[in-house]
Each structure stands twice: as C-alpha cells, then as structure tokens.
Coordinates of C-alpha atoms in Angstrom, one line a residue:
X1 CA 11.7 -23.3 8.5
X2 CA 9.9 -21.8 4.9
X3 CA 13.4 -23.1 3.4
X4 CA 13.2 -27.0 4.6
X5 CA 9.4 -27.0 3.6
X6 CA 11.0 -25.8 0.3
X7 CA 14.1 -28.4 -0.2
X8 CA 11.4 -31.1 0.9
X9 CA 8.6 -29.9 -2.0
X10 CA 10.1 -28.0 -3.9
X11 CA 6.8 -27.1 -6.0
X12 CA 5.5 -25.7 -2.4
X13 CA 4.0 -22.0 -3.8
X14 CA 2.7 -21.1 -0.1
X15 CA 6.1 -21.8 1.3
X16 CA 7.7 -19.5 -1.3
X17 CA 5.2 -16.7 -0.4
X18 CA 5.2 -16.9 3.1
X19 CA 9.8 -17.4 2.9
X20 CA 8.9 -13.7 0.6
X21 CA 6.9 -12.1 3.5
X22 CA 9.6 -13.1 6.2
X23 CA 12.2 -11.6 4.2
X24 CA 10.5 -8.3 2.4
X25 CA 10.1 -7.8 6.8
X26 CA 14.1 -8.4 6.9
X27 CA 14.0 -6.2 4.2
X28 CA 15.7 -8.5 1.9
X29 CA 14.4 -7.0 -1.1
X30 CA 15.9 -9.0 -3.9
X31 CA 14.8 -12.2 -1.8
X32 CA 11.5 -11.3 -1.0
X33 CA 11.4 -10.8 -5.1
X34 CA 12.6 -14.5 -5.8
X35 CA 10.3 -15.8 -2.9
X36 CA 7.2 -13.9 -4.5
X37 CA 8.3 -15.0 -8.3
X38 CA 8.5 -18.2 -7.3
X39 CA 5.5 -18.2 -5.6
X40 CA 3.5 -16.4 -8.6
X41 CA 4.8 -19.1 -10.9
X42 CA 4.4 -21.9 -8.9
X43 CA 0.9 -20.8 -7.9
X44 CA -0.8 -18.1 -10.2
X45 CA -4.3 -18.3 -8.0
X46 CA -2.5 -16.5 -5.1
X47 CA -3.7 -13.4 -5.2
X48 CA -1.6 -12.1 -2.3
X49 CA 1.7 -13.3 -3.6
X50 CA 0.8 -11.3 -6.5
X51 CA -0.2 -8.4 -4.5
X52 CA 3.2 -8.3 -2.7
X53 CA 5.4 -9.3 -6.2
X54 CA 3.6 -6.0 -7.8
X55 CA 4.9 -3.6 -5.0
X56 CA 8.0 -4.9 -5.1
X57 CA 7.8 -4.1 -9.0
X58 CA 6.6 -0.9 -8.3
X59 CA 9.7 0.1 -5.8
X60 CA 11.9 -1.1 -8.3
X61 CA 10.0 0.9 -10.9
X62 CA 9.2 -2.2 -13.0
X63 CA 5.5 -0.2 -13.7
X64 CA 4.8 -2.4 -17.1
X65 CA 5.4 -5.8 -14.7
X66 CA 3.5 -4.5 -11.4
X67 CA 0.3 -3.1 -13.9
X68 CA 0.5 -7.0 -14.8
X69 CA 0.4 -8.1 -11.7
X70 CA -2.5 -5.9 -10.8
X71 CA -4.2 -7.0 -14.3
X72 CA -4.0 -10.8 -13.4
X73 CA -5.5 -10.4 -10.0
X74 CA -8.3 -7.8 -11.5
X75 CA -9.3 -10.2 -14.1
X76 CA -10.1 -12.7 -11.4
X77 CA -11.8 -10.0 -8.8
X78 CA -12.4 -7.0 -10.2
X79 CA -13.3 -5.5 -6.7
X80 CA -10.1 -6.6 -5.2
X81 CA -8.8 -3.5 -3.2
X82 CA -5.2 -4.1 -3.2
X83 CA -5.6 -4.8 -6.8
X84 CA -7.2 -1.7 -7.4
X85 CA -4.4 0.6 -5.7
X86 CA -2.1 -1.0 -6.9
X87 CA -3.5 -0.1 -10.3
X88 CA -4.1 3.0 -9.0
X89 CA -0.6 3.4 -8.1
X90 CA 0.7 2.8 -11.6
X91 CA -1.5 5.3 -13.2
X92 CA 0.0 8.1 -10.8
X93 CA 3.7 7.2 -11.4
X94 CA 2.7 7.4 -15.1
X95 CA 1.3 11.1 -14.2
X96 CA -2.2 9.4 -15.8
X97 CA -3.9 11.0 -12.3
X98 CA -7.1 11.4 -13.7
X99 CA -7.6 7.0 -14.0
X100 CA -6.0 6.8 -11.0
X101 CA -8.1 9.0 -9.1
X102 CA -11.3 7.3 -10.7
X103 CA -9.8 4.0 -9.2
X104 CA -9.8 5.8 -5.9
X105 CA -13.1 7.7 -6.2
X106 CA -14.6 4.3 -7.2
X107 CA -13.1 2.2 -4.1
X108 CA -14.1 5.1 -1.7
X109 CA -17.7 5.2 -3.0
X110 CA -17.9 1.2 -2.4
X111 CA -17.0 2.0 1.3
X112 CA -13.6 0.3 1.2
X113 CA -11.4 1.7 4.7
X114 CA -8.2 1.0 3.3
X115 CA -5.5 3.1 5.1
X116 CA -3.4 3.0 1.5
X117 CA -6.7 4.4 -0.1
X118 CA -7.2 7.3 2.6
X119 CA -3.5 7.9 2.1
X120 CA -3.7 8.5 -1.5
X121 CA -6.6 10.3 -1.9
X122 CA -4.3 12.9 0.2
X123 CA -2.0 12.9 -2.5
X124 CA -4.7 13.7 -4.9
X125 CA -6.0 16.5 -3.2
X126 CA -2.5 18.0 -2.3
X127 CA -1.7 18.1 -5.7
X128 CA -4.8 19.9 -6.4
X129 CA -3.3 22.1 -3.4
X130 CA -7.2 21.4 -1.7
X131 CA -6.3 21.4 1.7
X132 CA -10.2 20.9 2.8
X133 CA -10.2 17.6 0.9
X134 CA -6.8 16.4 2.3
X135 CA -7.9 17.0 6.1
X136 CA -11.2 15.5 5.2
X137 CA -9.5 12.2 3.9
X138 CA -7.1 12.1 6.6
X139 CA -9.3 12.5 9.3
X140 CA -11.9 9.6 7.7
X141 CA -9.3 7.4 7.6
X142 CA -8.1 7.8 10.6
X143 CA -11.6 7.2 12.0
X144 CA -11.6 4.0 10.3
X145 CA -7.8 2.9 10.9
X146 CA -7.1 5.0 14.1
X147 CA -3.2 2.8 14.7
X148 CA -2.2 4.2 11.3
X149 CA 0.8 5.8 11.7
X150 CA 1.0 7.1 8.1
X151 CA -2.2 8.9 8.2
X152 CA -1.5 10.6 12.0
X153 CA 2.0 11.3 10.3
X154 CA 0.3 13.2 6.9
X155 CA -2.4 15.1 9.3
X156 CA 0.3 16.0 11.1
X157 CA 2.6 17.5 8.5
X158 CA -0.8 19.3 7.2
X159 CA -1.2 20.8 10.8
X160 CA 2.1 22.2 10.6
X161 CA 1.5 23.8 7.1
X162 CA -1.4 25.6 9.0
X163 CA 1.0 26.0 12.2
X164 CA -1.9 24.3 14.6
X165 CA 1.2 23.2 16.5
X166 CA -1.3 21.9 19.5
X167 CA -2.4 19.5 17.2
X168 CA 0.8 18.5 15.4
X169 CA 2.1 17.4 18.9
X170 CA -0.6 15.2 19.4
X171 CA -0.4 13.5 16.2
X172 CA 3.3 13.2 17.1
X173 CA 3.2 12.0 21.0
X174 CA 0.4 9.2 19.6
X175 CA 2.6 8.2 16.6
X176 CA 5.5 7.7 19.5
X177 CA 3.1 6.1 21.2
X178 CA 2.5 3.7 18.6
X179 CA 5.8 3.4 17.0
X180 CA 8.2 4.3 20.2
X181 CA 10.9 3.0 17.9
X182 CA 10.6 5.0 14.9
X183 CA 12.7 8.6 14.8
X184 CA 10.1 11.3 13.8

C-alpha cells in the first residue's frame, strides 16, 4: 500500500517513512535504509525517520552520518530522548565513554524511563566492573519497562555470573512468556 501511495505521490515523505518501518520489520535493511533516506530528504522535520535512519547508519558503522542525524534532531529538540541515545551510542562506539555516560546520566536524572537508556547505563557499569550498579539499572529499568526482554535477559546473565540460578530460571521463563518464539 505504501508503494502504491508513493507511485501516486512520489513526494509523500510519510509513506516512505512507513515503508521503511515495514522493510525494517521484514529485516530488509537495504530497502529500509533507502526508504528512510528518502523520507528524510523529502521531510527533514520527520524526527522519527531521522532516528530510524540514524540507527541503520550506526548499525552499518557509518558513525559520522549517524551522528549527523542525531545532531539534526538535537538542534530542533535538545531533550529528544532517542536522539540523545543515538548520540550516546556514537560516543560509545568511538570509545568516548565519558561523553556518552554524561548524556545517559542527564537523561536518567531527568526521569527518562527508556529501556534503551537503562540497558546502556548497565553496559557502562559493566565496563566499570560495577555489578551493583548493573543490577540497579537493570532492575530499575524493569520496574519501568516490565516487558522488555532485553532487560530481562541482561539481568539473567548477571544472575548467571552470581550463580543465582533460581533468579536465572525466573527471568528466562518470563522472557519466554513474553517472546515464546525466541531461542534462548
């Protein structure tokens, strides 16, 4: 349907964005990239398209181009959560951990409840070999995002390291309940 809409109106930025989301769900990353790129070209104020494009660029190791997408959003909205997370990811890939952590802590202190933020904060604590903070961020993230499988699995991994196998089993069962088709 989105392709039909684009044929009717080749300047329909929202259709390109929605096509990109569809392609992304189908794991057609090249097509998703093309659709998101066109959506941003036609509608530079579509911040969701910019975030999606930035994430694909980041995954493709086009770090500078991913940062450009984050910066374009942050110029319009310095508090945009996903743009800040994208920017923090860029810093982490560049091994500029202090700058990435600062962004995350600013989000955290502002009351952000993003599961991705908690995952990233846990990763920072892992780099610092601070299991207590890892556990704190994962558990707090789960309180605010109880159905986030990534947080659950990360907590299970932490429990394995501590040989707390009852907690591992509980977390894995919950993850399987939420995503029964996943292989653990």
